[in-house]
Amino acid sequence: MSPTPPRRALNRQVLADHVHEELMASLIDGRLEAGANLSIDGIARDLEVSPTPVREALARLEHTGMVRRVALKGYKVAPLFTAVELAQLVDARLVIEPVNAELACASITPALVAELKQTIEDLRSSPTGASYAEFRDYWKADEDFHRIIAEHAGNPFILNAYKTLGGQVQRFRFFAGLGVTDADTAIQEHTAILDAFSAGDPAGARDAMIAHLNGVKQRSIRDSVEHP
Amino acid sequence: MSPTPPRRALNRQVLADHVHEELMASLIDGRLEAGANLSIDGIARDLEVSPTPVREALARLEHTGMVRRVALKGYKVAPLFTAVELAQLVDARLVIEPVNAELACASITPALVAELKQTIEDLRSSPTGASYAEFRDYWKADEDFHRIIAEHAGNPFILNAYKTLGGQVQRFRFFAGLGVTDADTAIQEHTAILDAFSAGDPAGARDAMIAHLNGVKQRSIRDSVEHP
DNA sequence: TAATCGTATTTCCTATAGGATTCACGATTG
DNA sequence: CAATCGTGAATCCTATAGGAAATACGATTA
């Protein structure tokens, strides 16, 4: 008897989670353009679910800043960043991430070093083309590097703050729309941070992170000026 | 004709917003105890609405950390902070708020000084009893002080990060459950920050904020040790 | 032609119904 | 007495229906 073992537990998942992931992916990779209306009923039709889980997914998405809600009017994809906001986003990272680096480095483990080293390897081996499909691996490796450091800082509140920024970062990067323009420099800067980790030098890790983010900031501004 | 002008627009508001506010208030003032189950249907019955807006309100609340969700199981009020988490929360504030103070002070205006001065006045004039009703005004004044500084830092991303922490702070403070034990010291420390603002001394404002938060941290830990 | 009006569609919002699962609790059985 | 089983309630989750307002759009009229 019991021809099929309890497979059902695997199938059983909450639709709102699925919708949330789907929307998040669409926002990050640009399938949903800035300013686009996010019709609840429309999304429900597209994904073949009812509006209820869509409402829940959108409510969760609101705090990320990627989606804006106006009561009784609906949701829209947040507008593109201006050059000022873009710089502010990096400034916010400059507040949080150097501390992350310092803390994570202070409790360094060989496993962490190995993880970070792997992300830099991935960065090197990933293509850097101009379309999302091409540089998605590059981005993932870059995001992994920063996220792993944040996760090892040991402060869940700071981690939460970083994660909120993280989504923004990814979205911004897509809309910069240039593909990867600074792979060599970024790899170099990540390596400098990793070296400080390997040496067990928290202050050095902090400074290397500051230098990296300042580099990101300047290159971002430069790119956004050259390609308005 | 048109016997009643468009009054309806005032009545028209989204139930989810109302539920959200109601839950937030209950969480902050402790009517909802840590670990309590947040039954969607139950809340809907209590507030005499349908479960749909309740789901939306809870989804919005999740990212604050005050509420935890387990798929297919429901929502619970997040557990109380441990002493370690409590210290971590202040550490997170120590990352963000000194920068806020420095930035806000760098673009100081007489209006901002007046606003801050007012919150300190409110702090002085508020009762400091042991029940929520008594020290709610004190809290509000304290929270206003920090929030106003965050709002004047001029970086919406950092402000967002601060706000997320802010809710946590308030909840923690209630659950410390002692009323206000450090009014004099807190007023003194706020005044020191204000003085630096008045003097147009960003570095001084930053340092005064650091000193204040360190004081908050130490007093919090002391209180939580004395009243486990 | 230009403006206004009316209809039809869309959209948000809320309530309700029902399926699936879990939980509580009492009854039954060894 | 202890353990197991079964029933009913509670709960989460999703779909559907329908009200209210906004929007689109075409027809009518000055």
Coordinates of C-alpha atoms (C1' of nucleotides) in Angstrom, one line a residue:
Chain A
M1 CA 0.0 0.0 0.0
S2 CA 0.9 3.6 0.0
P3 CA 1.9 3.6 -3.6
T4 CA 3.3 7.1 -3.4
P5 CA 5.2 8.0 -0.3
P6 CA 4.4 11.4 1.2
R7 CA 5.6 13.3 -1.8
R8 CA 2.9 15.9 -1.3
A9 CA 4.9 17.7 1.4
L10 CA 7.3 18.8 -1.4
N11 CA 4.5 20.1 -3.6
R12 CA 3.0 22.0 -0.7
Q13 CA 4.3 25.5 -0.8
V14 CA 2.7 28.9 -0.4
L15 CA 1.8 30.6 -3.6
A16 CA 2.7 34.0 -2.2
D17 CA 6.3 32.9 -1.9
H18 CA 6.4 31.8 -5.5
V19 CA 4.8 35.1 -6.6
H20 CA 7.3 37.0 -4.4
E21 CA 10.3 35.3 -6.0
E22 CA 8.9 35.7 -9.4
L23 CA 8.4 39.5 -8.9
M24 CA 11.7 39.9 -7.3
A25 CA 13.5 38.2 -10.2
S26 CA 11.6 40.3 -12.7
L27 CA 12.5 43.5 -10.9
I28 CA 16.1 42.7 -10.6
D29 CA 16.7 41.6 -14.1
G30 CA 14.7 44.4 -15.6
R31 CA 11.7 42.6 -17.1
L32 CA 9.7 45.0 -15.1
E33 CA 10.7 48.5 -16.1
A34 CA 10.8 51.4 -13.8
G35 CA 7.5 53.2 -13.5
A36 CA 5.5 50.2 -14.8
N37 CA 2.1 49.6 -13.2
L38 CA 1.9 46.4 -11.2
S39 CA -1.7 45.5 -11.6
I40 CA -2.7 43.0 -9.0
D41 CA -5.3 41.3 -11.1
G42 CA -3.0 41.4 -14.1
I43 CA -0.1 39.7 -12.3
A44 CA -2.6 37.2 -11.0
R45 CA -3.7 36.4 -14.5
D46 CA -0.1 36.2 -15.8
L47 CA 1.0 33.8 -13.0
E48 CA -2.3 32.0 -13.0
V49 CA -3.1 32.5 -9.4
S50 CA -5.7 34.4 -7.6
P51 CA -5.2 38.0 -6.5
T52 CA -4.9 37.2 -2.8
P53 CA -1.3 35.8 -2.9
V54 CA -0.3 38.5 -5.2
R55 CA -1.4 41.1 -2.7
E56 CA 0.6 39.4 0.0
A57 CA 3.7 39.2 -2.2
L58 CA 3.5 42.9 -3.1
A59 CA 3.1 43.9 0.5
R60 CA 6.3 42.1 1.4
L61 CA 8.0 43.7 -1.5
E62 CA 7.1 47.2 -0.6
H63 CA 9.7 47.7 2.1
T64 CA 12.5 47.0 -0.3
G65 CA 11.9 50.2 -2.0
M66 CA 11.7 48.5 -5.4
V67 CA 8.0 48.8 -5.4
R68 CA 5.8 51.8 -4.5
R69 CA 2.3 51.6 -3.2
V70 CA -0.4 54.2 -3.2
A71 CA -3.5 53.3 -1.3
L72 CA -6.5 52.7 -3.5
K73 CA -4.3 53.3 -6.6
G74 CA -2.1 50.3 -6.7
Y75 CA 1.5 49.4 -7.0
K76 CA 4.2 50.7 -9.4
V77 CA 7.8 49.8 -10.0
A78 CA 9.9 52.4 -8.3
P79 CA 11.4 55.0 -10.6
L80 CA 15.0 54.7 -11.7
F81 CA 17.7 56.1 -9.5
T82 CA 19.0 59.6 -10.2
A83 CA 22.7 60.1 -10.1
V84 CA 22.3 61.6 -6.6
E85 CA 20.4 58.6 -5.3
L86 CA 22.9 56.3 -6.8
A87 CA 25.7 58.0 -4.9
Q88 CA 23.6 57.9 -1.8
L89 CA 23.1 54.2 -2.1
V90 CA 26.8 53.7 -2.2
D91 CA 27.1 56.1 0.7
A92 CA 24.7 53.9 2.7
R93 CA 26.8 50.9 1.9
L94 CA 29.8 52.8 3.0
V95 CA 28.2 53.2 6.4
I96 CA 27.4 49.5 6.8
E97 CA 29.8 47.4 4.9
P98 CA 33.2 48.6 6.3
V99 CA 31.9 47.7 9.7
N100 CA 30.8 44.3 8.4
A101 CA 34.3 43.7 7.0
E102 CA 35.9 44.7 10.2
L103 CA 33.7 42.4 12.3
A104 CA 33.8 39.5 10.0
C105 CA 37.5 39.7 9.8
A106 CA 37.8 39.8 13.6
S107 CA 36.3 36.4 13.7
I108 CA 37.9 35.0 10.7
T109 CA 37.9 31.2 9.9
P110 CA 39.6 29.3 7.2
A111 CA 36.1 28.3 5.9
L112 CA 35.2 32.0 5.4
V113 CA 38.5 32.7 3.6
A114 CA 37.7 29.7 1.3
E115 CA 34.2 30.9 0.6
L116 CA 35.4 34.4 -0.3
K117 CA 38.2 33.1 -2.4
Q118 CA 35.6 31.0 -4.3
T119 CA 33.5 34.1 -5.1
I120 CA 36.5 35.8 -6.5
E121 CA 37.2 32.8 -8.7
D122 CA 33.7 32.9 -9.9
L123 CA 34.1 36.6 -10.6
R124 CA 37.1 35.8 -12.8
S125 CA 35.5 32.9 -14.6
S126 CA 32.1 34.6 -15.3
P127 CA 31.4 36.2 -18.6
T128 CA 30.9 40.0 -18.6
G129 CA 28.7 40.6 -21.6
A130 CA 26.1 43.3 -22.0
S131 CA 22.9 41.3 -21.5
Y132 CA 21.5 40.1 -18.3
A133 CA 21.8 36.5 -19.1
E134 CA 25.5 37.0 -19.7
F135 CA 26.6 38.8 -16.6
R136 CA 24.1 37.4 -14.2
D137 CA 26.8 34.9 -12.9
Y138 CA 29.2 37.8 -12.5
W139 CA 26.7 39.7 -10.5
K140 CA 25.9 36.7 -8.4
A141 CA 29.5 36.2 -7.5
D142 CA 29.9 39.9 -6.6
E143 CA 26.8 39.9 -4.5
D144 CA 27.9 36.7 -2.8
F145 CA 31.1 38.3 -1.8
H146 CA 29.5 41.2 0.0
R147 CA 26.6 39.1 1.4
I148 CA 28.9 36.5 2.9
I149 CA 30.9 39.2 4.7
A150 CA 27.7 40.7 6.0
E151 CA 26.5 37.3 7.2
H152 CA 29.7 36.7 9.1
A153 CA 29.6 40.1 10.9
G154 CA 27.6 38.4 13.5
N155 CA 24.9 41.1 13.9
P156 CA 21.5 40.1 12.6
F157 CA 20.3 43.7 12.7
I158 CA 23.1 45.0 10.6
L159 CA 22.6 42.0 8.3
N160 CA 19.0 42.9 7.9
A161 CA 19.9 46.4 7.0
Y162 CA 22.5 45.2 4.5
K163 CA 20.0 42.9 2.8
T164 CA 17.6 45.7 2.3
L165 CA 20.3 47.6 0.5
G166 CA 21.4 44.6 -1.4
G167 CA 18.2 44.3 -3.4
Q168 CA 18.5 47.9 -4.3
V169 CA 22.1 47.5 -5.3
Q170 CA 21.2 44.7 -7.7
R171 CA 18.4 46.6 -9.3
F172 CA 20.5 49.7 -9.7
R173 CA 23.2 47.7 -11.3
F174 CA 20.9 46.3 -13.9
F175 CA 19.5 49.7 -14.8
A176 CA 22.9 51.0 -15.2
G177 CA 22.5 48.7 -18.2
L178 CA 26.1 48.6 -19.3
G179 CA 27.0 45.1 -18.3
V180 CA 30.2 44.8 -16.5
T181 CA 32.6 47.7 -17.2
D182 CA 35.0 47.3 -14.3
A183 CA 35.7 43.6 -13.9
D184 CA 39.5 43.8 -13.6
T185 CA 39.3 46.6 -11.0
A186 CA 36.6 45.0 -9.0
I187 CA 38.4 41.7 -8.9
Q188 CA 41.5 43.5 -7.7
E189 CA 39.6 45.3 -5.0
H190 CA 37.9 42.2 -3.8
T191 CA 41.3 40.5 -3.7
A192 CA 42.7 43.3 -1.6
I193 CA 39.9 42.8 0.9
L194 CA 40.4 39.0 0.9
D195 CA 44.2 39.6 1.6
A196 CA 43.3 41.6 4.6
F197 CA 41.0 38.8 5.8
S198 CA 43.8 36.2 5.2
A199 CA 46.2 38.4 7.2
G200 CA 43.7 38.7 10.0
D201 CA 43.8 42.5 9.8
P202 CA 40.3 43.9 10.6
A203 CA 41.4 47.5 10.2
G204 CA 42.9 46.6 6.9
A205 CA 39.8 44.8 5.8
R206 CA 37.7 47.8 6.7
D207 CA 39.9 50.2 4.8
A208 CA 40.0 47.9 1.8
M209 CA 36.2 47.8 1.8
I210 CA 36.1 51.6 2.0
A211 CA 38.4 51.8 -0.9
H212 CA 36.4 49.3 -2.9
L213 CA 33.1 51.1 -2.3
N214 CA 34.6 54.4 -3.2
G215 CA 35.8 52.8 -6.4
V216 CA 32.3 51.5 -7.0
K217 CA 30.9 54.8 -6.4
Q218 CA 33.1 56.7 -8.7
R219 CA 32.8 54.2 -11.5
S220 CA 29.0 54.2 -11.1
I221 CA 28.9 57.9 -11.3
R222 CA 31.2 57.9 -14.3
D223 CA 29.1 55.3 -16.1
S224 CA 25.9 57.1 -15.4
V225 CA 27.3 60.3 -16.7
E226 CA 28.6 58.8 -19.8
H227 CA 25.3 56.9 -20.5
P228 CA 22.5 59.1 -19.3
Chain B
M1 CA -28.0 69.9 -5.4
S2 CA -25.1 67.8 -4.1
P3 CA -26.4 67.9 -0.6
T4 CA -23.2 66.5 0.9
P5 CA -19.9 67.6 -0.7
P6 CA -17.5 64.8 -1.4
R7 CA -17.0 63.8 2.2
R8 CA -16.7 60.2 1.3
A9 CA -13.1 60.6 0.3
L10 CA -12.2 61.0 4.0
N11 CA -14.0 57.9 5.0
R12 CA -12.4 55.9 2.2
Q13 CA -9.3 54.2 3.6
V14 CA -7.7 50.9 3.3
L15 CA -8.5 48.4 6.0
A16 CA -5.1 46.9 5.7
D17 CA -3.6 50.2 6.8
H18 CA -5.8 50.3 9.8
V19 CA -5.0 46.7 10.8
H20 CA -1.3 47.4 10.3
E21 CA -1.4 50.4 12.7
E22 CA -3.4 48.5 15.2
L23 CA -1.0 45.6 15.2
M24 CA 2.0 47.8 15.4
A25 CA 0.6 49.7 18.4
S26 CA -0.2 46.4 20.1
L27 CA 3.2 45.1 19.5
I28 CA 5.0 48.2 20.7
D29 CA 3.0 48.7 23.9
G30 CA 3.1 45.1 24.8
R31 CA -0.6 44.1 24.5
L32 CA 0.7 41.4 22.3
E33 CA 3.2 39.4 24.3
A34 CA 6.3 37.8 22.9
G35 CA 5.7 34.4 21.5
A36 CA 1.9 34.9 21.2
N37 CA 0.2 33.3 18.2
L38 CA -1.1 35.8 15.7
S39 CA -4.0 33.9 14.2
I40 CA -5.1 35.6 11.0
D41 CA -8.7 34.6 11.4
G42 CA -8.7 35.5 15.1
I43 CA -7.3 39.0 14.4
A44 CA -9.9 39.4 11.7
R45 CA -12.7 38.5 14.2
D46 CA -11.3 40.9 16.8
L47 CA -11.0 43.8 14.4
E48 CA -14.2 42.9 12.6
V49 CA -12.7 42.7 9.2
S50 CA -12.1 39.9 6.8
P51 CA -8.8 37.9 6.8
T52 CA -7.6 39.4 3.6
P53 CA -6.5 42.8 4.9
V54 CA -5.1 41.1 8.0
R55 CA -2.8 38.9 5.8
E56 CA -1.6 42.0 4.0
A57 CA -0.9 43.9 7.2
L58 CA 1.0 40.9 8.7
A59 CA 3.1 40.6 5.5
R60 CA 4.1 44.2 5.8
L61 CA 5.0 43.7 9.4
E62 CA 7.2 40.7 8.8
H63 CA 10.3 42.6 7.7
T64 CA 10.4 44.6 10.9
G65 CA 11.4 41.5 12.8
M66 CA 8.6 42.1 15.3
V67 CA 6.6 39.3 13.8
R68 CA 7.8 35.9 12.5
R69 CA 6.1 33.9 9.8
V70 CA 6.4 30.2 9.2
A71 CA 4.8 29.1 5.9
L72 CA 1.7 27.1 6.4
K73 CA 1.9 27.5 10.1
G74 CA 1.1 31.2 10.7
Y75 CA 2.5 34.2 12.4
K76 CA 3.9 34.6 15.9
V77 CA 5.1 37.6 17.9
A78 CA 8.9 37.5 17.8
P79 CA 10.5 36.2 21.0
L80 CA 12.0 38.6 23.5
F81 CA 15.5 39.8 23.0
T82 CA 18.3 38.1 24.8
A83 CA 20.9 40.2 26.5
V84 CA 23.2 39.5 23.5
E85 CA 20.6 40.6 21.0
L86 CA 19.9 43.7 23.0
A87 CA 23.5 44.7 22.9
Q88 CA 23.6 43.9 19.2
L89 CA 20.7 46.1 18.6
V90 CA 22.5 49.0 20.1
D91 CA 25.6 48.1 18.2
A92 CA 23.6 48.3 15.0
R93 CA 22.4 51.8 16.1
L94 CA 26.1 52.6 16.8
V95 CA 26.8 51.9 13.2
I96 CA 24.1 54.1 11.8
E97 CA 23.2 56.9 14.2
P98 CA 26.6 58.6 14.7
V99 CA 26.8 59.0 10.9
N100 CA 23.3 60.4 11.0
A101 CA 24.3 62.9 13.6
E102 CA 27.4 63.9 11.7
L103 CA 25.5 64.4 8.4
A104 CA 22.6 66.2 10.0
C105 CA 24.9 68.5 11.8
A106 CA 26.8 69.3 8.7
S107 CA 23.7 70.8 7.2
I108 CA 22.3 72.3 10.3
T109 CA 19.4 74.8 10.3
P110 CA 17.9 76.9 13.0
A111 CA 14.6 75.0 12.5
L112 CA 16.3 71.7 13.2
V113 CA 17.9 73.0 16.3
A114 CA 14.5 74.2 17.5
E115 CA 12.9 70.8 16.7
L116 CA 15.5 69.0 18.7
K117 CA 15.3 71.4 21.5
Q118 CA 11.6 70.8 21.7
T119 CA 12.0 67.0 22.0
I120 CA 14.3 67.6 24.9
E121 CA 11.8 69.8 26.5
D122 CA 9.2 67.1 26.0
L123 CA 11.6 64.6 27.5
R124 CA 11.8 66.8 30.6
S125 CA 8.1 67.4 31.0
S126 CA 7.0 63.8 30.4
P127 CA 6.1 61.6 33.3
T128 CA 8.3 58.5 33.7
G129 CA 6.0 56.1 35.5
A130 CA 6.2 52.3 35.1
S131 CA 3.2 51.7 32.9
Y132 CA 3.0 52.2 29.2
A133 CA 0.4 54.9 29.4
E134 CA 2.6 56.8 31.7
F135 CA 5.9 56.8 29.8
R136 CA 4.6 56.7 26.3
D137 CA 5.1 60.5 26.0
Y138 CA 8.6 60.1 27.2
W139 CA 9.3 57.4 24.7
K140 CA 7.8 59.4 21.9
A141 CA 10.0 62.4 22.7
D142 CA 13.1 60.2 22.8
E143 CA 12.2 58.5 19.6
D144 CA 11.4 61.8 17.9
F145 CA 14.9 63.1 18.8
H146 CA 16.6 60.2 17.1
R147 CA 14.2 60.0 14.2
I148 CA 14.5 63.7 13.4
I149 CA 18.2 63.5 13.3
A150 CA 17.9 60.5 10.9
E151 CA 15.5 62.3 8.7
H152 CA 17.9 65.2 8.4
A153 CA 20.9 63.1 7.5
G154 CA 19.7 63.4 3.9
N155 CA 20.1 59.8 2.9
P156 CA 16.9 58.0 2.3
F157 CA 18.6 54.6 2.3
I158 CA 20.2 55.1 5.7
L159 CA 16.9 56.6 7.0
N160 CA 15.1 53.4 5.9
A161 CA 17.7 51.3 7.7
Y162 CA 17.2 53.4 10.8
K163 CA 13.5 53.1 10.7
T164 CA 13.7 49.4 10.7
L165 CA 15.8 49.5 13.8
G166 CA 13.6 52.1 15.3
G167 CA 10.6 49.8 15.6
Q168 CA 12.8 47.2 17.3
V169 CA 14.1 49.7 19.7
Q170 CA 10.7 50.7 20.8
R171 CA 9.6 47.2 21.3
F172 CA 12.6 46.3 23.2
R173 CA 12.2 49.2 25.4
F174 CA 8.8 48.3 26.4
F175 CA 9.8 44.7 27.2
A176 CA 12.6 45.9 29.3
G177 CA 9.5 46.7 31.3
L178 CA 11.0 49.0 33.8
G179 CA 9.6 52.3 32.8
V180 CA 12.2 55.0 32.5
T181 CA 15.2 54.5 34.7
D182 CA 17.6 56.9 33.2
A183 CA 15.7 60.0 32.4
D184 CA 18.2 62.5 33.9
T185 CA 21.2 60.9 32.2
A186 CA 19.4 60.5 28.8
I187 CA 18.3 64.2 28.9
Q188 CA 21.9 65.2 29.7
E189 CA 23.2 63.1 26.8
H190 CA 20.6 64.4 24.4
T191 CA 21.5 67.9 25.4
A192 CA 25.2 67.2 24.7
I193 CA 24.3 66.2 21.2
L194 CA 22.2 69.3 20.8
D195 CA 25.0 71.5 22.0
A196 CA 27.2 70.0 19.3
F197 CA 24.5 70.7 16.7
S198 CA 24.2 74.3 17.9
A199 CA 27.9 74.8 17.7
G200 CA 27.9 73.4 14.2
D201 CA 30.4 70.7 15.2
P202 CA 29.7 67.5 13.2
A203 CA 32.5 65.5 14.7
G204 CA 31.4 66.6 18.1
A205 CA 27.8 65.6 17.3
R206 CA 29.0 62.2 16.1
D207 CA 31.1 61.6 19.3
A208 CA 28.2 62.8 21.5
M209 CA 25.9 60.3 19.8
I210 CA 28.4 57.5 20.3
A211 CA 28.7 58.4 23.9
H212 CA 24.9 58.5 24.3
L213 CA 24.4 55.1 22.6
N214 CA 27.2 53.6 24.7
G215 CA 25.4 54.9 27.7
V216 CA 22.1 53.4 26.5
K217 CA 23.8 50.1 25.9
Q218 CA 25.4 49.9 29.3
R219 CA 22.2 50.9 31.1
S220 CA 20.2 48.5 29.0
I221 CA 22.4 45.7 29.9
R222 CA 22.5 46.7 33.5
D223 CA 18.7 46.8 33.6
S224 CA 18.3 43.5 31.9
V225 CA 20.7 41.9 34.3
E226 CA 19.0 43.3 37.4
H227 CA 15.6 42.3 36.1
P228 CA 15.9 39.1 34.2
Chain C
dT1 C1' -13.9 70.6 -34.9
dA2 C1' -14.1 70.5 -29.9
dA3 C1' -16.2 69.3 -25.8
dT4 C1' -19.2 66.7 -23.1
dC5 C1' -21.6 62.7 -21.8
dG6 C1' -22.4 57.8 -21.0
dT7 C1' -21.1 53.2 -21.2
dA8 C1' -17.9 49.5 -20.6
dT9 C1' -13.8 48.0 -18.9
dT10 C1' -10.3 47.8 -15.6
dT11 C1' -8.6 48.0 -11.0
dC12 C1' -8.5 48.0 -6.1
dC13 C1' -10.4 46.4 -2.1
dT14 C1' -13.1 43.4 0.9
dA15 C1' -15.8 39.5 2.1
dT16 C1' -17.0 34.8 1.8
dA17 C1' -16.6 29.9 0.8
dG18 C1' -14.2 25.8 0.8
dG19 C1' -10.1 22.5 0.6
dA20 C1' -6.2 20.7 3.3
dT21 C1' -3.9 20.3 7.4
dT22 C1' -3.1 20.5 12.2
dC23 C1' -4.5 20.5 16.9
dA24 C1' -7.3 19.4 21.0
dC25 C1' -9.6 16.3 23.4
dG26 C1' -12.4 12.8 24.6
dA27 C1' -13.5 7.9 23.7
dT28 C1' -12.1 3.4 23.1
dT29 C1' -9.1 -0.5 23.7
dG30 C1' -5.3 -3.4 25.3
Chain D
dC1 C1' -3.9 3.0 33.7
dA2 C1' -1.7 4.0 29.3
dA3 C1' -1.9 4.4 24.6
dT4 C1' -4.2 4.9 20.4
dC5 C1' -7.8 6.4 17.5
dG6 C1' -11.3 9.4 15.8
dT7 C1' -14.0 13.4 15.6
dG8 C1' -14.6 18.2 15.6
dA9 C1' -12.7 22.7 15.8
dA10 C1' -9.4 25.9 14.5
dT11 C1' -6.2 27.5 11.1
dC12 C1' -3.8 28.5 6.9
dC13 C1' -4.3 29.2 2.2
dT14 C1' -6.5 30.1 -2.2
dA15 C1' -10.2 31.1 -5.2
dT16 C1' -14.2 33.6 -6.4
dA17 C1' -17.7 37.2 -6.2
dG18 C1' -19.1 41.7 -6.0
dG19 C1' -19.0 46.8 -4.6
dA20 C1' -16.8 51.3 -5.5
dA21 C1' -14.0 54.1 -8.0
dA22 C1' -11.1 55.3 -11.8
dT23 C1' -10.1 55.0 -16.7
dA24 C1' -10.8 54.4 -21.7
dC25 C1' -13.3 55.3 -25.4
dG26 C1' -16.7 56.1 -28.5
dA27 C1' -21.0 58.7 -29.5
dT28 C1' -23.5 62.8 -29.4
dT29 C1' -24.0 67.6 -29.5
dA30 C1' -22.9 72.7 -29.8

